[in-house]
């Protein structure tokens, strides 16, 4: 009877596999078919293989990890963080480069591990598409960083947008592109906000302002709320002595943009979460009262300053000085105002006030009340203070609620993700008999584990949407 016995170490070193791994081109070719965990497993086969792979040498380790398959960690984190329940039945574009998804992969600038474009961090993920959508047009939706709530996305205005209208089986994600709009579960009206413009705001000199309209009923400020929250969390407030000491290190004034931070740096989600944690630690220095007003904030030296005290602000991303809003010159404010006015004029041109297709203006509509009417082509028009509003400015929630009230069977979109409440449902409440058991395939793959601060840590879940800048408007869905 033939019995297999473990070879001696010397015999291992002379084996064909060990000799092959000593040839670096062979080793690189092998590594390109392995994920990082598989590479670590390979090094534990025997001492000879461990020696040949040289994972104990930092330079060799970094080079090999940059050539492995993407580990898929970012995709797992996205599935845990992003809630798909509002997009049941929509097409979803999601995959990892290690699984054959045709996307680019590059080493992460933080850890050096090869990471595909779907697993790296994006500020805007475009994930879903509804081909034959409500209001007679195609819908797109996605997420802001690790926030669980999906919002509508539109293609950019002008240019060649053919790739946005390809059949679902030929389409791919358009991350960090297009124009963002309102979360799918919120009744609101706004002009879609160009993402390119938001990505290039100089955060060292100004906060993010909307290009679209902000007067009632338009809620342009809320579209850029999440961008401003991220911008604010990066700021560190210093007393004057600490700032003077900080300046001796020669940091240049802050000129950070979201594009520089999130697009031009190929960063995996693990490294992004570690960086975000340092920003969140800055928030622990704030003393906030029950009314969410800042009572005082602590400098790195421990001294407390109030909002009325003299202080300086630095950026936790680049360590450069951030100008206070009061430091802005009038010229830059005028430029922002002109940009808003031009964008508003463009959107006004799209409102079909005199279109023969438009639904008739309702009689007796009370001031500051909004009513919906059906146009002759089946699309909807909103009426507010004798003005017609239609097209991309109408949110998905308004249109879907109108359709449901007029007999359309849209199915259940209640959130069934573990750890989430039912505050985002469309009227089922806590009635378990009405809960949908016919869940889309997307739902079972998502955890939406909001209890894990490392996963959902960028900002809230739109619970503050409309607070401060929002408008209390009565809506007539019956037309």
XYZ file of C-alpha atoms in Angstrom:
479
model
C 0.000 0.000 0.000
C 1.355 3.389 -1.010
C 1.441 5.964 1.800
C 1.975 9.688 1.194
C 4.400 11.364 3.590
C 5.228 15.034 4.130
C 8.463 15.819 2.237
C 11.469 17.227 3.990
C 12.032 20.986 3.820
C 14.999 20.497 1.526
C 12.840 18.490 -0.854
C 10.233 21.270 -0.851
C 12.851 23.811 -1.836
C 13.815 21.677 -4.809
C 10.233 21.142 -5.985
C 9.060 22.383 -9.378
C 6.539 24.762 -7.773
C 9.120 26.379 -5.515
C 11.590 26.768 -8.373
C 8.873 28.265 -10.576
C 7.889 30.796 -7.939
C 11.505 31.885 -7.772
C 11.038 33.207 -11.328
C 9.458 36.622 -10.758
C 7.574 36.775 -14.098
C 5.957 33.438 -13.228
C 5.102 34.692 -9.744
C 3.552 37.909 -11.083
C 1.486 35.932 -13.583
C 0.200 33.685 -10.802
C -0.565 36.591 -8.482
C -2.684 38.314 -11.151
C -5.197 35.462 -10.758
C -5.323 35.605 -6.954
C -7.057 37.845 -4.451
C -4.934 39.180 -1.552
C -6.249 36.557 0.891
C -5.368 33.802 -1.592
C -1.854 35.188 -1.872
C -1.455 35.060 1.907
C -2.719 31.472 1.901
C -0.182 30.570 -0.769
C 2.667 31.847 1.402
C 1.652 29.445 4.190
C 1.954 26.307 2.046
C 5.528 25.742 3.089
C 8.604 27.629 4.179
C 10.206 27.414 0.752
C 7.231 29.030 -0.995
C 7.017 31.671 1.740
C 10.662 32.525 1.146
C 10.297 32.703 -2.628
C 7.249 34.991 -2.533
C 9.044 37.364 -0.117
C 5.915 38.813 1.464
C 8.095 39.725 4.449
C 9.858 42.343 2.308
C 7.810 45.603 2.177
C 8.730 46.490 -1.405
C 8.027 43.008 -2.770
C 4.785 42.795 -0.780
C 3.560 46.160 -2.089
C 4.395 45.200 -5.666
C 2.578 41.859 -5.454
C -0.524 43.321 -3.761
C -0.765 45.915 -6.530
C -1.055 43.086 -9.067
C -3.613 40.847 -7.344
C -7.287 40.684 -8.214
C -9.530 43.192 -6.441
C -10.565 41.668 -3.079
C -14.179 42.842 -3.492
C -14.259 44.525 -0.082
C -15.739 47.754 -1.423
C -18.642 45.959 -3.067
C -19.434 44.133 0.171
C -19.412 47.413 2.093
C -21.706 49.016 -0.458
C -24.189 46.152 -0.223
C -24.198 46.539 3.550
C -24.566 50.321 3.456
C -26.882 51.051 0.524
C -30.603 50.301 0.763
C -32.106 48.938 -2.497
C -35.704 48.723 -1.257
C -36.943 51.878 -3.009
C -35.743 50.542 -6.353
C -37.318 47.087 -6.445
C -37.705 45.996 -10.045
C -35.121 48.488 -11.343
C -32.072 47.343 -13.282
C -28.952 47.351 -11.138
C -25.370 47.832 -12.331
C -23.080 46.233 -9.805
C -20.077 43.953 -10.041
C -16.446 43.506 -9.095
C -13.476 43.450 -11.438
C -12.298 40.190 -9.861
C -15.540 38.527 -11.009
C -15.151 39.457 -14.671
C -16.931 42.836 -14.516
C -15.305 44.877 -17.289
C -13.952 47.847 -15.332
C -10.572 49.373 -14.554
C -8.494 48.411 -11.509
C -5.657 50.360 -9.894
C -3.665 50.153 -6.650
C -5.246 52.068 -3.766
C -3.238 55.200 -2.925
C -3.612 54.323 0.751
C -2.865 50.621 1.209
C -1.564 49.747 -2.269
C -4.007 46.848 -2.780
C -5.332 46.555 -6.320
C -8.926 47.864 -6.274
C -11.504 47.943 -9.067
C -13.579 50.997 -9.957
C -16.708 49.532 -8.353
C -14.897 48.865 -5.065
C -13.111 52.213 -4.769
C -14.813 55.131 -3.080
C -16.977 57.409 -5.210
C -18.782 60.487 -3.994
C -21.789 59.650 -6.198
C -22.619 56.028 -7.065
C -25.029 55.635 -9.980
C -26.419 52.134 -9.478
C -30.041 51.788 -10.640
C -32.012 52.430 -13.802
C -35.751 52.132 -14.478
C -36.117 51.720 -18.224
C -39.846 52.351 -18.690
C -40.356 54.643 -15.746
C -43.080 56.857 -14.391
C -43.820 60.162 -16.112
C -42.935 58.599 -19.466
C -39.162 58.722 -19.106
C -36.221 56.657 -17.918
C -35.090 57.093 -14.304
C -31.650 56.676 -12.764
C -30.786 56.491 -9.081
C -27.778 56.115 -6.840
C -26.168 56.966 -3.522
C -23.979 59.619 -1.925
C -20.864 57.902 -0.534
C -22.020 55.355 2.082
C -25.421 56.916 2.721
C -28.183 54.275 2.609
C -30.835 56.414 0.897
C -31.111 56.382 -2.929
C -31.761 59.601 -4.817
C -32.582 60.375 -8.435
C -29.818 61.111 -10.945
C -30.185 62.613 -14.414
C -27.752 62.630 -17.360
C -25.703 65.799 -17.856
C -27.239 68.519 -20.002
C -25.825 68.807 -23.491
C -23.066 66.717 -24.997
C -23.253 63.077 -26.008
C -25.424 61.219 -23.495
C -26.000 58.152 -25.675
C -24.380 55.831 -23.115
C -27.090 56.758 -20.593
C -29.818 55.488 -22.923
C -28.350 52.150 -23.967
C -30.414 48.992 -23.351
C -29.978 47.704 -19.784
C -27.852 44.735 -20.858
C -25.380 47.110 -22.531
C -25.382 49.841 -19.879
C -22.858 50.481 -17.135
C -22.657 52.728 -14.107
C -22.017 56.450 -14.473
C -20.403 57.208 -11.124
C -19.712 60.884 -10.309
C -21.508 61.993 -13.480
C -24.755 63.673 -14.444
C -27.014 65.751 -12.210
C -28.275 64.846 -8.748
C -31.878 65.255 -7.685
C -34.170 64.494 -4.757
C -34.144 61.260 -2.678
C -36.695 58.818 -4.056
C -38.872 58.821 -0.920
C -39.151 62.611 -0.423
C -41.944 64.797 -1.837
C -40.178 67.878 -3.130
C -39.362 70.002 -6.170
C -35.908 71.138 -7.253
C -33.764 71.877 -10.275
C -31.318 68.992 -10.872
C -27.842 69.983 -9.711
C -24.840 69.359 -12.049
C -22.368 67.062 -10.306
C -19.360 68.409 -12.231
C -19.954 71.858 -10.794
C -20.178 70.536 -7.224
C -16.990 68.522 -7.628
C -14.987 71.635 -8.524
C -16.102 74.039 -5.771
C -13.038 75.502 -4.012
C -13.721 74.346 -0.451
C -10.896 76.477 0.884
C -12.751 79.659 -0.023
C -16.457 78.899 0.035
C -19.196 76.514 0.985
C -21.329 74.708 -1.593
C -24.272 76.714 -2.916
C -26.924 75.411 -5.322
C -27.031 76.533 -8.931
C -30.770 75.867 -9.065
C -33.635 77.817 -7.572
C -34.109 78.093 -3.826
C -37.331 80.083 -3.573
C -40.541 78.233 -2.680
C -41.311 75.535 -3.749
C -37.797 74.774 -5.047
C -35.430 73.211 -2.513
C -32.060 73.714 -4.127
C -30.281 74.076 -0.783
C -31.243 70.556 0.224
C -29.670 69.056 -2.908
C -26.235 70.267 -1.805
C -26.778 69.608 1.904
C -24.795 66.362 1.914
C -21.845 68.009 0.154
C -21.740 70.775 2.748
C -21.901 68.278 5.600
C -18.847 66.451 4.270
C -17.062 69.753 3.735
C -17.814 70.870 7.292
C -16.619 67.666 8.973
C -13.127 68.124 7.525
C -12.611 71.460 9.318
C -10.549 71.830 12.475
C -10.920 75.002 14.536
C -7.799 76.350 16.236
C -7.144 79.115 18.710
C -4.811 81.833 17.440
C -1.641 80.585 19.244
C -2.144 77.029 17.938
C -2.783 78.328 14.439
C 0.414 80.393 14.476
C 2.357 77.313 15.546
C 0.645 75.248 12.836
C 1.641 77.802 10.177
C 5.335 77.296 10.953
C 5.092 73.930 9.144
C 4.640 75.709 5.819
C 1.230 74.427 4.706
C -0.296 76.164 1.696
C -3.836 77.642 1.923
C -6.532 75.038 1.328
C -7.705 74.646 -2.260
C -9.359 71.233 -1.854
C -12.239 70.138 -4.046
C -14.369 67.022 -3.981
C -12.838 66.051 -7.320
C -9.301 66.176 -5.920
C -10.325 64.288 -2.800
C -12.544 61.554 -4.215
C -11.957 61.229 -7.965
C -8.288 61.973 -8.499
C -7.277 59.752 -5.549
C -7.982 56.068 -6.251
C -8.921 55.061 -2.699
C -10.447 51.816 -1.445
C -13.406 51.987 0.936
C -11.372 50.635 3.859
C -8.869 53.483 3.630
C -11.703 55.971 3.097
C -13.388 54.841 6.312
C -10.131 55.248 8.209
C -9.757 58.785 6.867
C -13.382 59.604 7.679
C -12.858 58.434 11.253
C -10.289 61.194 11.785
C -12.846 63.762 10.602
C -15.488 62.395 12.960
C -13.073 62.633 15.879
C -12.982 66.386 15.267
C -16.734 66.505 15.912
C -16.143 65.206 19.434
C -14.597 68.575 20.289
C -17.934 70.360 19.870
C -20.165 71.156 22.832
C -23.665 71.177 21.339
C -26.795 72.034 23.315
C -30.210 70.380 23.059
C -31.211 72.735 20.265
C -28.251 71.573 18.136
C -26.547 74.929 18.593
C -22.786 75.025 19.083
C -22.086 76.276 22.594
C -18.305 75.954 22.364
C -15.586 73.949 20.653
C -12.244 72.735 21.898
C -8.933 73.445 20.226
C -6.274 70.728 19.956
C -4.582 72.350 22.958
C -7.713 71.854 25.060
C -8.878 75.452 25.361
C -12.529 76.140 24.570
C -13.701 78.837 22.180
C -17.200 80.082 21.450
C -18.460 80.929 17.952
C -17.962 84.627 18.738
C -14.295 84.229 19.757
C -11.408 84.751 17.364
C -10.353 81.459 15.829
C -8.832 80.064 12.655
C -9.892 77.096 10.550
C -7.697 74.495 8.876
C -8.554 71.623 6.543
C -8.044 68.109 7.879
C -7.456 66.901 4.304
C -4.546 69.169 3.338
C -3.787 70.965 6.654
C -4.074 74.328 4.870
C -5.993 77.353 6.110
C -9.710 77.525 5.267
C -11.118 81.007 4.828
C -14.075 82.000 6.957
C -17.255 82.926 5.058
C -16.747 86.505 6.201
C -13.361 86.519 4.422
C -14.946 86.091 0.976
C -14.578 89.075 -1.250
C -17.603 90.622 -2.916
C -16.370 89.590 -6.345
C -16.561 85.858 -5.572
C -20.045 86.288 -4.093
C -21.143 88.098 -7.257
C -19.799 85.237 -9.386
C -21.810 82.711 -7.371
C -24.923 84.859 -7.699
C -24.499 85.180 -11.463
C -24.056 81.411 -11.767
C -27.270 80.765 -9.828
C -29.160 83.288 -11.952
C -27.949 81.747 -15.222
C -28.876 78.244 -14.058
C -32.313 79.438 -12.975
C -32.894 81.091 -16.346
C -32.005 77.843 -18.117
C -34.456 75.874 -16.000
C -37.199 78.476 -16.429
C -36.968 77.892 -20.167
C -37.848 74.227 -19.603
C -41.090 74.937 -17.729
C -43.867 74.509 -20.282
C -46.129 77.361 -19.138
C -47.679 77.815 -22.577
C -47.342 74.278 -23.908
C -50.493 72.970 -25.610
C -49.701 69.608 -24.028
C -49.969 71.024 -20.498
C -52.832 70.169 -18.177
C -55.296 72.998 -17.467
C -54.592 75.252 -14.513
C -56.793 74.178 -11.566
C -59.275 76.714 -10.266
C -59.291 77.809 -6.651
C -55.877 76.428 -5.710
C -54.929 78.012 -2.388
C -51.676 79.996 -2.122
C -48.590 77.920 -1.333
C -50.477 74.718 -2.142
C -49.257 72.373 -4.854
C -51.504 70.329 -7.140
C -50.664 67.777 -9.809
C -52.384 67.460 -13.160
C -52.008 65.056 -16.077
C -50.865 66.421 -19.428
C -52.324 65.184 -22.697
C -49.300 62.925 -23.274
C -49.655 61.243 -19.870
C -46.863 63.143 -18.123
C -47.505 65.286 -15.050
C -47.448 68.998 -14.328
C -47.309 70.557 -10.877
C -49.167 73.802 -10.215
C -47.949 76.208 -7.567
C -49.045 79.837 -7.168
C -50.299 80.019 -10.773
C -47.065 78.570 -12.147
C -46.577 75.278 -13.992
C -43.639 73.046 -13.086
C -42.897 69.857 -14.994
C -40.238 67.494 -16.261
C -37.057 66.787 -14.342
C -37.922 69.167 -11.521
C -40.682 66.845 -10.265
C -39.420 64.244 -7.817
C -40.043 60.523 -8.070
C -42.063 60.424 -4.831
C -44.619 62.986 -6.065
C -45.101 61.167 -9.349
C -45.323 57.688 -7.819
C -47.811 58.866 -5.172
C -49.998 60.430 -7.868
C -49.845 57.221 -9.914
C -50.747 55.093 -6.882
C -53.700 57.351 -6.040
C -54.964 56.880 -9.587
C -54.906 53.100 -9.543
C -51.362 52.184 -10.590
C -49.983 49.054 -8.911
C -46.435 50.081 -8.063
C -45.755 47.296 -5.591
C -44.324 47.676 -2.125
C -41.213 49.761 -1.573
C -41.066 49.525 2.215
C -37.579 49.074 3.599
C -36.970 45.518 4.809
C -33.249 45.897 5.483
C -32.131 44.625 8.902
C -31.729 47.362 11.478
C -33.901 49.924 9.710
C -37.323 51.197 10.665
C -40.335 51.703 8.427
C -40.179 55.495 8.395
C -39.425 55.498 4.676
C -42.408 53.408 3.580
C -45.357 54.608 1.517
C -48.142 54.078 4.003
C -47.947 50.474 5.165
C -46.802 51.523 8.629
C -46.322 48.601 10.994
C -49.009 46.409 9.445
C -47.177 43.138 8.937
C -49.975 41.789 6.751
C -49.172 44.454 4.175
C -45.437 43.865 4.184
C -44.155 42.637 0.871
C -42.930 39.064 0.750
C -42.138 39.288 -2.933
C -38.777 40.944 -2.452
C -36.539 41.797 -5.342
C -33.261 39.921 -5.653
C -31.475 43.116 -4.680
C -32.943 43.184 -1.192
C -31.557 39.948 0.139
C -28.020 40.990 -0.770
C -28.099 44.174 1.260
C -27.762 44.513 4.978
C -28.075 48.298 5.438
C -26.437 47.788 8.799
C -26.707 51.325 10.097
C -25.440 50.258 13.471
C -21.930 49.914 12.057
C -20.370 53.344 12.105
C -17.495 52.142 9.932
C -19.898 51.398 7.104
C -22.471 54.176 7.299
C -20.366 56.981 8.643
C -20.337 59.750 6.058
C -23.498 61.566 7.139
C -27.110 60.945 8.103
C -30.027 59.389 6.266
C -31.716 62.575 5.001
C -33.685 62.860 8.253
C -32.747 66.568 8.218
C -33.784 67.040 4.589
C -35.931 70.150 4.477
C -34.986 71.349 7.961
C -34.183 75.049 7.919
C -34.402 75.556 4.167
C -37.382 73.285 3.531
C -40.925 74.460 2.876
C -44.162 73.244 4.414
C -46.329 72.788 1.329
C -49.686 71.047 1.085
C -49.889 68.696 -1.914
C -53.060 67.691 -3.740
C -52.368 64.293 -5.335
C -55.874 63.897 -6.719
C -55.467 66.513 -9.427
